[in-house]
PDB file of C-alpha atoms and ligand atoms in Angstrom:
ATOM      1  CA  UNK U 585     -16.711  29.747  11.403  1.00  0.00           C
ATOM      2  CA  UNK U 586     -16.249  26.619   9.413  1.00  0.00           C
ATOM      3  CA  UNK U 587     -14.521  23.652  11.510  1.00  0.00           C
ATOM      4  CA  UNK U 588     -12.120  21.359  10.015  1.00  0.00           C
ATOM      5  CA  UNK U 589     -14.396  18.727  10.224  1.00  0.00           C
ATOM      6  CA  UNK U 590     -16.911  20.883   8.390  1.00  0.00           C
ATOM      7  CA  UNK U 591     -14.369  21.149   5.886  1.00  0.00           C
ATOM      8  CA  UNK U 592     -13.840  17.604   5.349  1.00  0.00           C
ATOM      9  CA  UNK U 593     -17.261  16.771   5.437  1.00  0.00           C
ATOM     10  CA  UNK U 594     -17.826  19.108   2.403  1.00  0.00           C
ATOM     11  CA  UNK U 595     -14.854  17.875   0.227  1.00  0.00           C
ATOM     12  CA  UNK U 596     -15.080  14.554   0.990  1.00  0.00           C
ATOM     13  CA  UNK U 597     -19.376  15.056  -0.164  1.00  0.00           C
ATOM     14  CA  UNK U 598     -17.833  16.845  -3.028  1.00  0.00           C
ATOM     15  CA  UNK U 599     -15.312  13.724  -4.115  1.00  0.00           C
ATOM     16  CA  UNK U 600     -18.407  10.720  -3.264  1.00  0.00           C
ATOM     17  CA  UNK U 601     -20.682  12.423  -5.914  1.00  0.00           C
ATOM     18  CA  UNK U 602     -17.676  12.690  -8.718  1.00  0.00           C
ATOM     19  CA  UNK U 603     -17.008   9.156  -8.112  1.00  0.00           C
ATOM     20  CA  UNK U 604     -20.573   8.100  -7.951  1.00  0.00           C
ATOM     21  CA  UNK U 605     -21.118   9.826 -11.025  1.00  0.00           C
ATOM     22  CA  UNK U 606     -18.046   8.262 -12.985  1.00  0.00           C
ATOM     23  CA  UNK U 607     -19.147   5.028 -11.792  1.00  0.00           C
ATOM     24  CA  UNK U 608     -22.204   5.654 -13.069  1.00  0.00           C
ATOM     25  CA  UNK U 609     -20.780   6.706 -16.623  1.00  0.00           C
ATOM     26  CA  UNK U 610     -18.412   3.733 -16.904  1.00  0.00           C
ATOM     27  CA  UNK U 611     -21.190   1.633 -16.008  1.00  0.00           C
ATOM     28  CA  UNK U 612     -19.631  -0.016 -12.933  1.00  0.00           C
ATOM     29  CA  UNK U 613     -21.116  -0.272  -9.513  1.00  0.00           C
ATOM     30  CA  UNK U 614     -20.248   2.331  -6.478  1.00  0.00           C
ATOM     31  CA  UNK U 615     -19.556  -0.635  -4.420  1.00  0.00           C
ATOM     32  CA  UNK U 616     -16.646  -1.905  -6.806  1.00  0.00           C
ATOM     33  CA  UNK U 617     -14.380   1.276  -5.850  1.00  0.00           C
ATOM     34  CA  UNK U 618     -12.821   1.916  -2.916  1.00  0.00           C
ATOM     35  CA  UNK U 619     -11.536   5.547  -1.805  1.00  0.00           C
ATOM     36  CA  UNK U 620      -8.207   5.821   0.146  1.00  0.00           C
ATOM     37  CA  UNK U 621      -7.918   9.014   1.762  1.00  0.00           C
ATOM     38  CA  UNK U 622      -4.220  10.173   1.628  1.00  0.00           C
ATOM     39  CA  UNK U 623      -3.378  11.976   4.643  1.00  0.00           C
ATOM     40  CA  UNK U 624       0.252  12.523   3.926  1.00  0.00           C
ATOM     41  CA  UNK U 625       1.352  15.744   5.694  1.00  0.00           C
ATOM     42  CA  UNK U 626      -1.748  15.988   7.749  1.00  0.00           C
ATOM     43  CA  UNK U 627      -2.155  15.231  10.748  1.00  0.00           C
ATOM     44  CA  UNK U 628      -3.774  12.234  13.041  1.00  0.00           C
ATOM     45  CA  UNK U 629      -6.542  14.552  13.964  1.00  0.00           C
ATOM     46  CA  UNK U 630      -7.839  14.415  10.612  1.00  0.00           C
ATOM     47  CA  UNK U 631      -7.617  10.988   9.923  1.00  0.00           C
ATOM     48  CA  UNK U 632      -9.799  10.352  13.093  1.00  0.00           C
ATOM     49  CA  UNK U 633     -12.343  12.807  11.215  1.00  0.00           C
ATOM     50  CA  UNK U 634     -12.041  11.386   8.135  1.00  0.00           C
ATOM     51  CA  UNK U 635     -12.566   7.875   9.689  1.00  0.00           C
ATOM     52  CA  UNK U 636     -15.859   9.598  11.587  1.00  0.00           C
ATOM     53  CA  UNK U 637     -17.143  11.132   8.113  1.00  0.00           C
ATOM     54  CA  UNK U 638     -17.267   7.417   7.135  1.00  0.00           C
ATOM     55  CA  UNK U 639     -13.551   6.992   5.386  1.00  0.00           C
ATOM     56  CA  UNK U 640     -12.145   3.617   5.637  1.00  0.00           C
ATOM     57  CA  UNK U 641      -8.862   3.370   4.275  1.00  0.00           C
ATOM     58  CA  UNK U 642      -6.178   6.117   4.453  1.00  0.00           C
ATOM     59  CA  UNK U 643      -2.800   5.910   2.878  1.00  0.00           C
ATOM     60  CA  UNK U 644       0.381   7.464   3.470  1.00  0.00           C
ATOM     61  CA  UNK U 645       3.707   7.320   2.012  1.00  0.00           C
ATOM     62  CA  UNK U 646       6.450   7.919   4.454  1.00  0.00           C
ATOM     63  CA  UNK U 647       8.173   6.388   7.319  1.00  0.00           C
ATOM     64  CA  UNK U 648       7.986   7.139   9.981  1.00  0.00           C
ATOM     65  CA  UNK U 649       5.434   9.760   9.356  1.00  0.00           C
ATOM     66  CA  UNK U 650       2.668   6.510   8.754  1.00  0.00           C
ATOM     67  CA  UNK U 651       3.785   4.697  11.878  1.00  0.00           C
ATOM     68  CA  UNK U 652       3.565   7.889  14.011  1.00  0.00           C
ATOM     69  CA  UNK U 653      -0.053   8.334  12.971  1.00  0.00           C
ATOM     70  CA  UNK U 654      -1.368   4.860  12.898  1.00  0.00           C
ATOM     71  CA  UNK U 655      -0.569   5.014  16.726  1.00  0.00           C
ATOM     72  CA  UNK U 656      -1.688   8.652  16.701  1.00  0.00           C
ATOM     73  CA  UNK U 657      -5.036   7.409  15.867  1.00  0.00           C
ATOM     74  CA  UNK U 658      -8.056   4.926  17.107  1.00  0.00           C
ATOM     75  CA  UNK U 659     -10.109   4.433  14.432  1.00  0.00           C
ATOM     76  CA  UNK U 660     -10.093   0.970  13.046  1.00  0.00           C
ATOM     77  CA  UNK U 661      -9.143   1.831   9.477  1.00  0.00           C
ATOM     78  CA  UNK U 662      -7.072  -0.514   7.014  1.00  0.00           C
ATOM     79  CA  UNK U 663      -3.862   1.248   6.290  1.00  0.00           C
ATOM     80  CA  UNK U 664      -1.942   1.679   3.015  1.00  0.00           C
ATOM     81  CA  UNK U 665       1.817   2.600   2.268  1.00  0.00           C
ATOM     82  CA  UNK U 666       2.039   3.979  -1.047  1.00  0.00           C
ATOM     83  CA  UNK U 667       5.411   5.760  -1.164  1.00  0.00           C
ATOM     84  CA  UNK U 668       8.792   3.943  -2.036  1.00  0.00           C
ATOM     85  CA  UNK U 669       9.648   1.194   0.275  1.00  0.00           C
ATOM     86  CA  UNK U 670      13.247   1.471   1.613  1.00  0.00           C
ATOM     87  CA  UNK U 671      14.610  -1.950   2.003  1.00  0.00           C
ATOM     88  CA  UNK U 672      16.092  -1.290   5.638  1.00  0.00           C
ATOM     89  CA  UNK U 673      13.013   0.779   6.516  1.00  0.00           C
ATOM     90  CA  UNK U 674      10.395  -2.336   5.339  1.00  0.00           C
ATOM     91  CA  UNK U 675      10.620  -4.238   8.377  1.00  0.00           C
ATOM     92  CA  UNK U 676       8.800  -1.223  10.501  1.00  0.00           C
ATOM     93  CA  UNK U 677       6.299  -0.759   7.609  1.00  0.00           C
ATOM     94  CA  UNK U 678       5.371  -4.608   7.800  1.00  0.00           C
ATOM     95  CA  UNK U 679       4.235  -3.884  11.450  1.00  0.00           C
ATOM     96  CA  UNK U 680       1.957  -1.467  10.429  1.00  0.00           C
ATOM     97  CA  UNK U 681       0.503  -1.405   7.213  1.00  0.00           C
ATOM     98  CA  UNK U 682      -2.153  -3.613   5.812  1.00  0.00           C
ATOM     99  CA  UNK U 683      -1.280  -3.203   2.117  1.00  0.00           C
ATOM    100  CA  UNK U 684       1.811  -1.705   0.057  1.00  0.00           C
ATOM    101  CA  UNK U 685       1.219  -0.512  -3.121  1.00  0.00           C
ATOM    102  CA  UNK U 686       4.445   0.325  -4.147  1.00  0.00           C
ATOM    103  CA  UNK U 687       6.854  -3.274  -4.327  1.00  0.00           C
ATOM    104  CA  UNK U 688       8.935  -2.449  -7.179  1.00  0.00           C
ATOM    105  CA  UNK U 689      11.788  -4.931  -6.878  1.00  0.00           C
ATOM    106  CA  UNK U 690      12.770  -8.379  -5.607  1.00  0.00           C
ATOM    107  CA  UNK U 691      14.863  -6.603  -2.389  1.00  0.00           C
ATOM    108  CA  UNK U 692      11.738  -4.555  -1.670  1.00  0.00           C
ATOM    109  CA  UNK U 693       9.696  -8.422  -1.869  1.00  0.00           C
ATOM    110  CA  UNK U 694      12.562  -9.935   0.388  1.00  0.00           C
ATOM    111  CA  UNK U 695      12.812  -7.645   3.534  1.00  0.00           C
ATOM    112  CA  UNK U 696       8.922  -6.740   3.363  1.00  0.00           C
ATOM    113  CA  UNK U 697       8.458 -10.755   3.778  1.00  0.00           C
ATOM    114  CA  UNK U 698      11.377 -10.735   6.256  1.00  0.00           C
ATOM    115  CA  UNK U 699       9.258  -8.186   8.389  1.00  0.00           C
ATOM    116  CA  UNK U 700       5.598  -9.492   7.830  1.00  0.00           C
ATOM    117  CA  UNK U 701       7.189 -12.715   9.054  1.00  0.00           C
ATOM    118  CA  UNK U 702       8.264 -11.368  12.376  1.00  0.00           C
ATOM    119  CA  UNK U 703       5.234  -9.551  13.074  1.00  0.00           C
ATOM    120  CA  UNK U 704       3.430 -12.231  12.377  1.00  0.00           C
ATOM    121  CA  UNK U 705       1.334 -10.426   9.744  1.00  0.00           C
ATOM    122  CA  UNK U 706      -0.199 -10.926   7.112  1.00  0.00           C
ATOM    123  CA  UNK U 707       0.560  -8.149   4.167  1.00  0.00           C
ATOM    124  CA  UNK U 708      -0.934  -7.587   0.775  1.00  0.00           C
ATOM    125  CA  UNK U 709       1.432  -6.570  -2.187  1.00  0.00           C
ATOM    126  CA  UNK U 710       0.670  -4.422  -5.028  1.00  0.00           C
ATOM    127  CA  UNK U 711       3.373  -4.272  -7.747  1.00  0.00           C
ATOM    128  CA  UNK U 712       3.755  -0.529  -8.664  1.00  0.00           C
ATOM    129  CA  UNK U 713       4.400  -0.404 -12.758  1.00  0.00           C
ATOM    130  CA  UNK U 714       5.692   2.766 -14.284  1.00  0.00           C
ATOM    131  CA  UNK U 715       4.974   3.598 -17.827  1.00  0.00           C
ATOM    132  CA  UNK U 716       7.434   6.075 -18.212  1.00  0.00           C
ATOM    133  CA  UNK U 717      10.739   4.715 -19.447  1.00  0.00           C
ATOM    134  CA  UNK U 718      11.761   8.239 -20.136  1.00  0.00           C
ATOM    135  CA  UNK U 719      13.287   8.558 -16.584  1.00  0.00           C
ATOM    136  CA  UNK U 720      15.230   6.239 -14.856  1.00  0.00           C
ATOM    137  CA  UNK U 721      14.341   7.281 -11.186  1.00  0.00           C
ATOM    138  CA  UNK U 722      10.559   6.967 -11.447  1.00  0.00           C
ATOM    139  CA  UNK U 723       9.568   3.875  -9.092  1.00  0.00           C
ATOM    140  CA  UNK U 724       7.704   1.051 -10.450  1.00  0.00           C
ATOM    141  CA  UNK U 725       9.074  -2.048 -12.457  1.00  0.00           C
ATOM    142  CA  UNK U 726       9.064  -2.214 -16.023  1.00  0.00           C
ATOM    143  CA  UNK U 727       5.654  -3.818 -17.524  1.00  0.00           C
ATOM    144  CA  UNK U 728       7.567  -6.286 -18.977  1.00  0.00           C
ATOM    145  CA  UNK U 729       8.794  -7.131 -15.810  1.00  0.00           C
ATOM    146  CA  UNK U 730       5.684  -7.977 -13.764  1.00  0.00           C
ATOM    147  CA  UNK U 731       5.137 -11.542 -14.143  1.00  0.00           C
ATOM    148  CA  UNK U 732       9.070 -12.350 -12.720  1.00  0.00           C
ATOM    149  CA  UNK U 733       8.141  -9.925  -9.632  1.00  0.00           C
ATOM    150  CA  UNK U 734       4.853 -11.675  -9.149  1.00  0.00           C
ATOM    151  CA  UNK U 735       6.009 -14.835  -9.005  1.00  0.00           C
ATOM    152  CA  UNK U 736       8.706 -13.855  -6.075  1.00  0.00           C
ATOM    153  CA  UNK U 737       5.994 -12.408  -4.242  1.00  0.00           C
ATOM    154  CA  UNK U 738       3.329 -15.259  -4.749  1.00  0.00           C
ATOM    155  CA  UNK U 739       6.347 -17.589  -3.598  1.00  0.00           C
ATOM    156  CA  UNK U 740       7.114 -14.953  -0.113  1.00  0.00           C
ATOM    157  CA  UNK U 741       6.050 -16.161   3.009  1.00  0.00           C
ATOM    158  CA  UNK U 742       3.412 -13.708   4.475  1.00  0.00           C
ATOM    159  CA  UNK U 743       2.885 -11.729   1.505  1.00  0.00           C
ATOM    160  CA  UNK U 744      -0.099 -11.918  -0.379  1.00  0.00           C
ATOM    161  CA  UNK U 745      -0.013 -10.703  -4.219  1.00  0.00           C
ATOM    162  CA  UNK U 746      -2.994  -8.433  -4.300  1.00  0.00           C
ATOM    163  CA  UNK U 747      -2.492  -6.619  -7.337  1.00  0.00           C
ATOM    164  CA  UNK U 748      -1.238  -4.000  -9.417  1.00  0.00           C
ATOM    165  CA  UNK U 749      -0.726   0.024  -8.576  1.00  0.00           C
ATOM    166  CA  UNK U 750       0.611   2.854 -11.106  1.00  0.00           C
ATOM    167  CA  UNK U 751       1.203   6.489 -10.480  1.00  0.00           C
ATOM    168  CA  UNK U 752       0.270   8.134 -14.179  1.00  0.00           C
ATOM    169  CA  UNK U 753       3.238   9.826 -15.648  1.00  0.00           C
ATOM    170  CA  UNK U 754       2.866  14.012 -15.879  1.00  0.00           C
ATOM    171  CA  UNK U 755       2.744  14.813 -19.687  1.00  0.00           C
ATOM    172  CA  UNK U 756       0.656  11.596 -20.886  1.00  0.00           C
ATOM    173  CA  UNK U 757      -3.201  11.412 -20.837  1.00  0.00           C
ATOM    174  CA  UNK U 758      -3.938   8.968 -18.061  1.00  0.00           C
ATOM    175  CA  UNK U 759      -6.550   6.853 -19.898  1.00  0.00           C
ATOM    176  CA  UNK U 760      -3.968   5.521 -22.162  1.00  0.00           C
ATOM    177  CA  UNK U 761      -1.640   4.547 -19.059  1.00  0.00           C
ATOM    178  CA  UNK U 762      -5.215   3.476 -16.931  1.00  0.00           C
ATOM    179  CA  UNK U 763      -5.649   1.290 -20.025  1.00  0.00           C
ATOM    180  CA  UNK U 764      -2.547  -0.708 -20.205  1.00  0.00           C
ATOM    181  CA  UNK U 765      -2.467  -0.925 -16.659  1.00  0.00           C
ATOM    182  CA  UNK U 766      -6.016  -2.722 -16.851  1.00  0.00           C
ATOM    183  CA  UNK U 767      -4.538  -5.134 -19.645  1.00  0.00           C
ATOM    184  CA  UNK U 768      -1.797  -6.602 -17.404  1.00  0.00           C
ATOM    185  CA  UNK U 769      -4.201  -6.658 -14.497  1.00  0.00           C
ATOM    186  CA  UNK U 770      -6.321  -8.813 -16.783  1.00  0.00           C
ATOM    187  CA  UNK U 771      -3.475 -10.831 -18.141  1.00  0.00           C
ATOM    188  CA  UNK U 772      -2.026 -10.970 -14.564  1.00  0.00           C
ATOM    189  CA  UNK U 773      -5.069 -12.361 -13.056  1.00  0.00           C
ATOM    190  CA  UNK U 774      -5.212 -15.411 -15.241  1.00  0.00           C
ATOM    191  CA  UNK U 775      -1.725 -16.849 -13.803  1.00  0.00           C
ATOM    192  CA  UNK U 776      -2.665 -14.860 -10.358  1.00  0.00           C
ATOM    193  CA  UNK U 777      -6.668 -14.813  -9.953  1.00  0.00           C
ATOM    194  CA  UNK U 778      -6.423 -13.568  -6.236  1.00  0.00           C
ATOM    195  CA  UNK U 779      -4.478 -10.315  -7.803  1.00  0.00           C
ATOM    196  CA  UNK U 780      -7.635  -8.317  -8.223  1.00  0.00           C
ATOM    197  CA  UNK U 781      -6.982  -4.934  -7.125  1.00  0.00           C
ATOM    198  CA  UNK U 782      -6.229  -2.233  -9.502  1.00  0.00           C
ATOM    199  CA  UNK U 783      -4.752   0.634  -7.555  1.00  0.00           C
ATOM    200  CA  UNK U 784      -5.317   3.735  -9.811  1.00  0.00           C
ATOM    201  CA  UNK U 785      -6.466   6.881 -10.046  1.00  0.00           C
ATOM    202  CA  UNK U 786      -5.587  10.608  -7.534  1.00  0.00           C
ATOM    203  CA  UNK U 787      -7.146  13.748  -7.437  1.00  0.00           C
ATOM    204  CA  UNK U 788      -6.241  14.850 -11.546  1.00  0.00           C
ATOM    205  CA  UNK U 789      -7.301  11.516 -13.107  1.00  0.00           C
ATOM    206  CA  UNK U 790      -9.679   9.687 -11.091  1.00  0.00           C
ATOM    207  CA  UNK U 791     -12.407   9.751 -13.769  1.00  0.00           C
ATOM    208  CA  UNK U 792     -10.616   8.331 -16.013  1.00  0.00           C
ATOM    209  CA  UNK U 793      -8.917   5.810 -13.609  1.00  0.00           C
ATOM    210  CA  UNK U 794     -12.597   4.402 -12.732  1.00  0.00           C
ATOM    211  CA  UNK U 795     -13.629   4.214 -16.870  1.00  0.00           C
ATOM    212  CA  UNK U 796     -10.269   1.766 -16.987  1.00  0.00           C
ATOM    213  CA  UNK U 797     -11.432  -0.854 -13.947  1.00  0.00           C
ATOM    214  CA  UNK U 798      -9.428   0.908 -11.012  1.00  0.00           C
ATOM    215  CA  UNK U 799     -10.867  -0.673  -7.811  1.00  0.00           C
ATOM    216  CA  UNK U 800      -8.720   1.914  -5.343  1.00  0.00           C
ATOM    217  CA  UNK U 801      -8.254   5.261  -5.731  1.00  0.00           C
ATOM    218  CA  UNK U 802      -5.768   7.045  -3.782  1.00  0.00           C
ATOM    219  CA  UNK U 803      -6.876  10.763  -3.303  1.00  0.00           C
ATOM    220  CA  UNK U 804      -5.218  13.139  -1.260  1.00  0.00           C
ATOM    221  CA  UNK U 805      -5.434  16.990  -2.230  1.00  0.00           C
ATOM    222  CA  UNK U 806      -9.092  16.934  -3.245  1.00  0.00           C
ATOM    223  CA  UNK U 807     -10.019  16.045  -0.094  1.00  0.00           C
ATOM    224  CA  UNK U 808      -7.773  17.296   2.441  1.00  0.00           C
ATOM    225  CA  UNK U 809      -6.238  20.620   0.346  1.00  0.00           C
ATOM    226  CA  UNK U 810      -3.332  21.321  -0.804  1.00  0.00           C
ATOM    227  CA  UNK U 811      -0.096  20.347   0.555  1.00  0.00           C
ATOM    228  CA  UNK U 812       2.412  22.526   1.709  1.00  0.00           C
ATOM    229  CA  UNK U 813       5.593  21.629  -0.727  1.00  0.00           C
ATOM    230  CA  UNK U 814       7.887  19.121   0.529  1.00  0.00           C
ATOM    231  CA  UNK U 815      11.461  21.069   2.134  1.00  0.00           C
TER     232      UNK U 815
HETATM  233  C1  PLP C1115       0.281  11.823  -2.666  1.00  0.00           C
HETATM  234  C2  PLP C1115      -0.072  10.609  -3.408  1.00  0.00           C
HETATM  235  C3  PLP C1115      -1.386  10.421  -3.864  1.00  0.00           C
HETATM  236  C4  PLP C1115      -2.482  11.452  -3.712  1.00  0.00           C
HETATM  237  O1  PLP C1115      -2.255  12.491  -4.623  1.00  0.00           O
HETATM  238  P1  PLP C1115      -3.273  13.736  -4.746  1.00  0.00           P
HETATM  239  O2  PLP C1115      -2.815  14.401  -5.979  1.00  0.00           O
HETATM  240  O3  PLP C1115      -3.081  14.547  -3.515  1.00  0.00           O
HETATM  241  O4  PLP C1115      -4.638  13.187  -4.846  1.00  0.00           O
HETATM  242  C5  PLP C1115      -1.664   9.231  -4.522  1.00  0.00           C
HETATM  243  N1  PLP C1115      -0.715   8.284  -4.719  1.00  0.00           N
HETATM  244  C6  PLP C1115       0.537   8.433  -4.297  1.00  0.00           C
HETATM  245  C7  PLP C1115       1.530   7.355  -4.559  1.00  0.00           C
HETATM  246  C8  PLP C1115       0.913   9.596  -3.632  1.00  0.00           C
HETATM  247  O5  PLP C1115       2.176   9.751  -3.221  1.00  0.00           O
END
């Protein structure tokens, strides 16, 4: 009988070689990407296996679901909180999560530096950018918007602009979004040069995330299986 931890170890085998091997096709070094393990929906047990099998970072992307687990578990892993941020909810995440991917709008900037400021943390801030105009409730600011919402979070106390983050719209080949979003990380990094992280890339595009300079990918299915869908 296989163990869970068997289980992992396989996928997890199976998603270090497809990286290593798109690295090696873009030409980039191994070392210059970063996998974060999305362990939405699972539980703390496998996060502590994960973390065993040699993961470092794990994401998540609800409250309180992240908070639960981060107590749930012991391994010293860095933490990210890549779902939407809800303004009265930021406060709690600022206790517990070492980087947000997902700050999308000035309130979102304001309580996150509110909370980091009471913890007495320290917090890096990606800006999430959506490429799809098309609809109205997608998360992520405008491209044309990022250099405003840098600035406020440059300017926060206790947040630390770290980069940029985009989720690649369904319907759209995800080099051409990987692409742009590798422009304004260039573009961003000349007004901002500690903004080097380029949060791209889950378990459908991550090839192509790595050929356009992602430095974190956020993978979740290909290594832990398929979710069950969300009630
Ligand atoms: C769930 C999630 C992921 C991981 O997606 P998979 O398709 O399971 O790899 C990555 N980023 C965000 C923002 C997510 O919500």
């Amino acid at each position: 009988m296989n163990s869970r931890r068997d289980e992992l170890a396989a996928s997890l085998a199976r998603v270090d070689e497809q990286i290593a091997q798109a690295c090696a096709d873009a030409g980039r070094a191994r070392t210059d990407v970063t996998l974060i393990a999305v362990t939405k929906t699972y539980p703390a047990s496998d996060v502590d296996l994960l973390a065993e099998l040699g993961v470092t970072d794990v994401g998540e992307n609800r409250h309180p679901e992240a908070e639960r687990k981060r107590a749930a578990t012991t391994a010293a892993l860095r933490w990210h909180f890549v779902g939407s941020v809800q303004t009265n909810k930021a406060g709690a995440i600022a206790r517990y999560a070492d980087v947000v991917h997902s700050v999308d709008r000035p309130k979102v900037v304001n309580s996150l530096a509110r909370g980091a400021v009471t913890a007495e943390r320290q917090l890096d801030c990606l800006i999430q950018i959506d490429f799809d105009q098309r609809d109205p409730g997608r998360a992520g600011v405008a491209p044309d918007g990022v250099d405003e919402l840098a600035d406020h979070i440059a300017a926060a106390d206790h947040l630390r602009l770290a980069g940029v983050m985009t989720v690649a719209p369904l319907g759209v080949d995800p080099a051409e979004v990987f692409a742009e979003l590798q422009e304004i990380s260039t573009r961003l990094s000349h007004s901002h040069p500690e903004a080097t992280m380029i949060s791209a890339g889950m378990t459908e595009d991550f090839a192509a995330a790595i050929r356009y300079g992602a430095t974190h990918l956020r993978i979740g299915r290909a290594i832990l299986g398929n979710r069950e869908p969300l009630k």
